[in-house]
Amino acid sequence: MSETEAILKRYKLRNTPFRQRVVEVFNIKPHSALSTSQIESLLGAHDRITLYRTLKSFEDKGLIHQVTDGKGESKFALCHDQCEVHRANKEHAHFHCEHCDTTYCLEDAGSLEIQLPDQYQVKSINLALTGVCADCQ
Amino acid sequence: MSETEAILKRYKLRNTPFRQRVVEVFNIKPHSALSTSQIESLLGAHDRITLYRTLKSFEDKGLIHQVTDGKGESKFALCHDQCEVHRANKEHAHFHCEHCDTTYCLEDAGSLEIQLPDQYQVKSINLALTGVCADCQ
DNA sequence: CTATATTTGCAACAACATTGCATTTAGCTC
DNA sequence: GAGCTAAATGCAATGTTGTTGCAAATATAG
């Protein structure tokens, strides 16, 4: 059994050729998040409807999670073993490189302290940095 | 000269009836950010294309800025005198109430410290909190 | 191998956004 | 205030992104 097949099985997802292709796309750039259009161009020829539903299944089963990069575009990233997104109330930082358009997951990268107006109840925190990554310097 | 007219003039924007209406929409809920669809419903009858171009002009001239609320939807907010968005490298926090869907600008609300991998160059920081605001408790 | 529920791929559709162009209008100069 | 010019407006056409319904194909369990 290939590693891709094992991943699908671990997340209780049916092992189809299309899903294998999608998982492999995520493995091209590990620890980074991909927009729908990036996924589409890495995939090659495919049916867009099937991709949307595949991403939804992946997210429902906990294989990927959604990320906002601070630029309004929503992206998807593989959940890793240390992925905290599916546990509650965990801040999760991302770095968006404006040069290569890659969004990196920064797990466990810092601390923050916020003073909120009284009575505001915080449920989740999204921290997105924008700049230039090491590869693009 | 009305206050709305004065605002347009200050940002070197032509003073048209349509632009006055858009500025007034932003003044309905000061210090909060509006999505395109929220703006559209507050505006009443209007031409959608003109609105898109108006928002672009407003942003180019520095009257409004774009905000991401951490939920993938992009919103617009008036820049205030203390608005730091158009100066460089300034963190800027927002609070998105998941109950009333309002996004508040939290200027000057806290501090954060992030450890980045070497050689990453940060240009801007976007911090979005999600939860329930005081009005909706 | 067979049964069954899931997945896939196509068609149609809906929401959101952009471009080009002709017309109108704001603001400047005289 | 009249005329000029560049900017703004409104309409048509088109593009992009995402959804829904349905019939055919297929992965997994028994």
Coordinates of C-alpha atoms (C1' of nucleotides) in Angstrom, one line a residue:
Chain A
M1 CA 0.0 0.0 0.0
S2 CA 1.4 3.4 -1.0
E3 CA 1.8 6.2 1.5
T4 CA -1.0 8.1 -0.2
E5 CA -3.3 5.2 0.2
A6 CA -2.4 4.8 3.8
I7 CA -3.2 8.5 4.5
L8 CA -6.6 8.2 2.9
K9 CA -7.3 5.0 4.9
R10 CA -6.2 6.6 8.2
Y11 CA -8.7 9.4 7.7
K12 CA -11.5 7.0 6.7
L13 CA -11.6 8.3 3.1
R14 CA -12.3 6.1 0.1
N15 CA -9.2 5.3 -1.9
T16 CA -9.9 6.6 -5.4
P17 CA -7.5 7.6 -8.1
F18 CA -8.7 11.2 -8.0
R19 CA -8.2 11.5 -4.2
Q20 CA -4.8 10.1 -4.5
R21 CA -3.9 12.8 -7.0
V22 CA -5.2 15.5 -4.7
V23 CA -3.2 14.2 -1.7
E24 CA -0.1 14.1 -3.9
V25 CA -0.6 17.7 -4.8
F26 CA -0.6 18.7 -1.1
N27 CA 2.7 16.7 -0.7
I28 CA 4.5 18.7 -3.3
K29 CA 5.0 21.6 -0.9
P30 CA 4.6 20.3 2.6
H31 CA 3.8 22.6 5.5
S32 CA 2.3 25.2 3.1
A33 CA -1.3 26.1 2.3
L34 CA -2.7 26.0 -1.2
S35 CA -5.5 28.1 -2.7
T36 CA -8.2 26.4 -4.8
S37 CA -6.7 27.8 -7.9
Q38 CA -3.2 26.7 -7.0
I39 CA -4.5 23.2 -6.4
E40 CA -6.3 23.3 -9.7
S41 CA -3.2 24.2 -11.7
L42 CA -1.1 21.6 -9.9
L43 CA -3.7 18.9 -10.5
G44 CA -3.7 19.2 -14.3
A45 CA -6.9 18.2 -16.1
H46 CA -9.8 17.4 -13.7
D47 CA -13.4 18.1 -12.9
R48 CA -13.8 21.2 -10.8
I49 CA -17.0 20.0 -9.1
T50 CA -15.4 16.8 -8.0
L51 CA -12.4 18.8 -6.6
Y52 CA -14.7 21.0 -4.5
R53 CA -16.5 18.0 -3.1
T54 CA -13.2 16.2 -2.5
L55 CA -11.8 19.1 -0.5
K56 CA -15.0 19.2 1.5
S57 CA -14.7 15.5 2.3
F58 CA -11.1 15.9 3.2
E59 CA -12.0 18.8 5.6
D60 CA -14.9 17.0 7.1
K61 CA -12.7 14.0 7.9
G62 CA -9.9 16.1 9.3
L63 CA -7.2 15.5 6.6
I64 CA -7.0 19.2 5.7
H65 CA -8.0 22.4 7.3
Q66 CA -8.9 25.9 5.9
V67 CA -6.5 28.8 6.4
T68 CA -6.9 32.5 5.7
D69 CA -3.6 34.1 4.7
G70 CA -4.6 37.7 5.7
K71 CA -5.1 38.7 2.0
G72 CA -8.7 37.5 1.8
E73 CA -8.0 34.4 -0.1
S74 CA -8.8 31.2 1.6
K75 CA -6.5 28.2 1.4
F76 CA -6.2 24.6 2.4
A77 CA -3.4 22.8 4.2
L78 CA -2.7 19.3 5.2
C79 CA -3.2 18.6 8.9
H80 CA 0.0 17.2 10.4
D81 CA 0.4 15.1 13.5
Q82 CA 1.1 18.2 15.5
C83 CA -1.8 20.0 13.9
E84 CA -3.8 21.8 16.5
V85 CA -6.6 23.2 14.3
H86 CA -9.0 20.4 15.1
R87 CA -8.6 20.8 18.8
A88 CA -10.3 23.8 20.3
N89 CA -9.3 27.4 20.7
K90 CA -5.8 27.2 19.5
E91 CA -4.1 30.2 17.9
H92 CA -2.5 29.2 14.6
A93 CA -0.1 31.5 12.7
H94 CA 0.6 31.6 9.0
F95 CA 3.1 33.4 6.9
H96 CA 2.1 34.5 3.4
C97 CA 5.0 35.3 1.0
E98 CA 3.9 38.0 -1.3
H99 CA 6.6 37.1 -3.8
C100 CA 5.9 33.4 -4.4
D101 CA 2.4 33.5 -3.0
T102 CA 3.1 30.5 -0.7
T103 CA 1.4 30.4 2.7
Y104 CA 3.4 28.6 5.3
C105 CA 2.0 27.1 8.5
L106 CA 3.9 28.4 11.5
E107 CA 2.9 26.0 14.2
D108 CA 4.0 27.0 17.7
A109 CA 5.7 30.2 16.7
G110 CA 5.1 32.8 19.3
S111 CA 2.9 34.4 21.9
L112 CA 0.5 37.3 21.9
E113 CA -1.4 39.3 24.4
I114 CA -4.4 41.3 23.5
Q115 CA -6.4 43.8 25.5
L116 CA -10.0 43.6 24.5
P117 CA -12.9 45.8 25.3
D118 CA -14.9 44.4 28.3
Q119 CA -17.3 41.5 27.7
Y120 CA -15.8 40.5 24.3
Q121 CA -15.6 36.7 24.3
V122 CA -12.9 35.3 22.1
K123 CA -13.4 31.8 20.5
S124 CA -10.6 31.6 18.0
I125 CA -7.6 33.6 16.9
N126 CA -6.2 33.9 13.4
L127 CA -2.7 35.4 13.0
A128 CA -1.4 36.0 9.5
L129 CA 1.9 37.6 8.6
T130 CA 2.8 38.9 5.2
G131 CA 6.2 39.5 3.8
V132 CA 9.0 37.7 1.9
C133 CA 10.1 34.1 2.8
A134 CA 13.6 32.8 3.0
D135 CA 13.5 31.2 -0.5
C136 CA 12.6 34.5 -2.1
Q137 CA 15.1 36.8 -0.4
Chain B
M1 CA -20.0 72.0 2.7
S2 CA -21.3 68.8 4.4
E3 CA -19.0 66.6 6.4
T4 CA -19.3 63.9 3.7
E5 CA -18.2 66.4 1.1
A6 CA -15.3 67.4 3.2
I7 CA -14.1 63.8 3.6
L8 CA -14.1 63.3 -0.1
K9 CA -12.2 66.5 -0.7
R10 CA -9.6 65.6 2.0
Y11 CA -8.8 62.4 0.1
K12 CA -8.8 64.1 -3.3
L13 CA -11.9 62.2 -4.5
R14 CA -14.5 63.8 -6.7
N15 CA -17.6 64.8 -5.0
T16 CA -20.4 62.8 -6.7
P17 CA -23.8 61.9 -5.3
F18 CA -23.0 58.2 -5.5
R19 CA -19.8 58.6 -3.6
Q20 CA -21.6 60.6 -0.9
R21 CA -24.0 57.7 -0.5
V22 CA -21.2 55.2 -0.1
V23 CA -19.4 57.4 2.5
E24 CA -22.6 57.7 4.5
V25 CA -23.0 53.9 4.5
F26 CA -19.6 53.6 6.2
N27 CA -20.7 56.2 8.8
I28 CA -23.7 54.2 9.9
K29 CA -21.5 51.9 11.9
P30 CA -18.3 53.6 12.6
H31 CA -15.2 51.6 13.6
S32 CA -16.5 48.5 12.0
A33 CA -15.8 46.8 8.7
L34 CA -18.4 46.0 6.0
S35 CA -18.4 43.3 3.4
T36 CA -19.4 44.1 -0.1
S37 CA -22.8 42.5 0.3
Q38 CA -23.4 44.5 3.6
I39 CA -22.5 47.7 1.7
E40 CA -24.8 46.8 -1.1
S41 CA -27.8 46.2 1.1
L42 CA -27.2 49.4 3.1
L43 CA -26.9 51.4 -0.1
G44 CA -30.3 50.5 -1.6
A45 CA -30.7 50.6 -5.4
H46 CA -27.4 51.1 -7.2
D47 CA -25.1 49.9 -10.0
R48 CA -22.9 47.2 -8.8
I49 CA -20.1 47.9 -11.2
T50 CA -19.9 51.5 -10.1
L51 CA -19.7 50.4 -6.5
Y52 CA -16.8 48.1 -7.2
R53 CA -14.9 50.9 -8.9
T54 CA -15.8 53.4 -6.2
L55 CA -14.4 51.1 -3.5
K56 CA -11.3 50.7 -5.5
S57 CA -10.9 54.4 -5.8
F58 CA -11.5 54.9 -2.1
E59 CA -8.9 52.3 -1.3
D60 CA -6.3 53.8 -3.8
K61 CA -6.8 57.2 -2.3
G62 CA -6.5 55.9 1.3
L63 CA -10.1 56.6 2.5
I64 CA -10.8 52.9 3.2
H65 CA -8.7 49.8 3.7
Q66 CA -9.3 46.2 3.3
V67 CA -9.7 43.9 6.2
T68 CA -9.9 40.1 6.5
D69 CA -12.0 38.9 9.3
G70 CA -10.4 35.5 9.7
K71 CA -13.3 33.8 8.1
G72 CA -12.2 34.3 4.5
E73 CA -14.5 37.1 3.7
S74 CA -12.9 40.4 2.8
K75 CA -14.3 43.6 4.2
F76 CA -13.7 47.3 4.0
A77 CA -13.4 49.9 6.8
L78 CA -13.0 53.6 6.9
C79 CA -9.5 54.8 7.7
H80 CA -9.6 57.0 10.8
D81 CA -7.1 59.6 11.8
Q82 CA -5.3 57.1 14.0
C83 CA -5.5 54.5 11.2
E84 CA -2.1 52.9 10.9
V85 CA -2.8 50.7 7.9
H86 CA -1.3 53.1 5.4
R87 CA 1.9 53.5 7.4
A88 CA 4.3 50.6 7.2
N89 CA 4.7 47.5 9.3
K90 CA 2.0 48.1 11.8
E91 CA 0.0 45.3 13.3
H92 CA -3.8 45.8 13.1
A93 CA -6.3 43.7 15.0
H94 CA -9.9 43.0 14.2
F95 CA -12.6 41.3 16.1
H96 CA -15.3 39.4 14.2
C97 CA -18.6 38.7 16.0
E98 CA -20.0 35.5 14.7
H99 CA -23.4 36.3 16.0
C100 CA -24.1 39.7 14.4
D101 CA -21.4 39.3 11.7
T102 CA -19.9 42.7 12.6
T103 CA -16.1 43.2 12.3
Y104 CA -14.7 45.7 14.7
C105 CA -11.4 47.5 14.3
L106 CA -9.3 47.2 17.4
E107 CA -6.7 49.8 17.0
D108 CA -4.0 49.7 19.5
A109 CA -5.2 46.7 21.4
G110 CA -2.3 44.6 22.4
S111 CA 1.1 43.2 21.7
L112 CA 2.5 40.1 20.2
E113 CA 5.8 38.4 19.8
I114 CA 6.5 35.9 17.1
Q115 CA 9.5 33.7 16.5
L116 CA 10.0 33.4 12.8
P117 CA 12.3 31.1 10.9
D118 CA 15.5 32.9 9.9
Q119 CA 15.5 35.3 7.0
Y120 CA 11.7 35.7 6.9
Q121 CA 11.0 39.3 6.3
V122 CA 7.7 40.5 7.7
K123 CA 5.9 43.5 6.1
S124 CA 2.5 43.4 7.7
I125 CA 0.6 41.6 10.4
N126 CA -3.0 40.7 10.4
L127 CA -4.6 39.6 13.6
A128 CA -8.2 38.5 13.5
L129 CA -10.2 37.4 16.6
T130 CA -13.5 35.6 16.3
G131 CA -16.1 35.3 19.1
V132 CA -19.1 37.2 20.5
C133 CA -19.1 40.9 21.0
A134 CA -20.5 42.8 24.0
D135 CA -23.7 43.7 22.2
C136 CA -24.5 40.1 21.5
Q137 CA -23.7 38.6 24.9
Chain C
dC1 C1' -19.0 -12.2 -6.6
dT2 C1' -22.7 -9.3 -5.2
dA3 C1' -25.0 -5.6 -2.8
dT4 C1' -24.9 -1.0 -1.4
dA5 C1' -23.5 3.4 -0.4
dT6 C1' -20.1 6.6 -2.0
dT7 C1' -17.9 9.0 -5.5
dT8 C1' -17.6 10.8 -10.0
dG9 C1' -18.6 13.6 -14.1
dC10 C1' -21.8 16.2 -16.7
dA11 C1' -25.4 19.9 -17.2
dA12 C1' -27.5 23.7 -15.5
dC13 C1' -27.4 27.4 -12.6
dA14 C1' -26.2 31.2 -9.3
dA15 C1' -23.3 34.7 -7.1
dC16 C1' -19.6 37.6 -7.5
dA17 C1' -16.4 40.3 -10.1
dT18 C1' -14.0 42.5 -14.4
dT19 C1' -13.6 44.8 -19.0
dG20 C1' -14.9 47.8 -22.8
dC21 C1' -17.4 51.6 -24.3
dA22 C1' -20.6 55.4 -24.9
dT23 C1' -22.6 59.0 -22.1
dT24 C1' -22.7 62.1 -18.3
dT25 C1' -20.7 65.1 -14.9
dA26 C1' -17.3 67.4 -11.6
dG27 C1' -14.1 70.7 -11.2
dC28 C1' -10.8 73.7 -13.6
dT29 C1' -9.7 77.9 -16.5
dC30 C1' -11.0 81.8 -18.4
Chain D
dG1 C1' -21.2 81.6 -15.7
dA2 C1' -19.6 79.1 -20.2
dG3 C1' -16.6 75.9 -22.1
dC4 C1' -13.1 72.3 -21.7
dT5 C1' -11.1 68.0 -20.1
dA6 C1' -10.5 64.3 -17.4
dA7 C1' -13.0 61.4 -14.3
dA8 C1' -17.1 58.9 -13.1
dT9 C1' -21.2 56.5 -14.3
dG10 C1' -24.2 52.9 -16.2
dC11 C1' -25.0 49.3 -19.4
dA12 C1' -23.7 45.0 -22.0
dA13 C1' -20.9 41.3 -22.4
dT14 C1' -17.9 38.2 -20.3
dG15 C1' -15.1 35.7 -16.8
dT16 C1' -14.4 33.4 -12.4
dT17 C1' -15.8 30.8 -8.6
dG18 C1' -18.8 27.8 -6.3
dT19 C1' -23.4 25.0 -5.9
dT20 C1' -27.2 21.6 -6.9
dG21 C1' -29.4 17.6 -9.2
dC22 C1' -28.9 13.4 -11.4
dA23 C1' -27.3 9.3 -13.8
dA24 C1' -23.4 6.3 -14.3
dA25 C1' -19.3 4.3 -12.3
dT26 C1' -16.7 2.3 -8.5
dA27 C1' -14.8 1.2 -3.8
dT28 C1' -15.6 -1.4 0.1
dA29 C1' -18.1 -4.8 3.1
dG30 C1' -20.2 -9.2 3.4

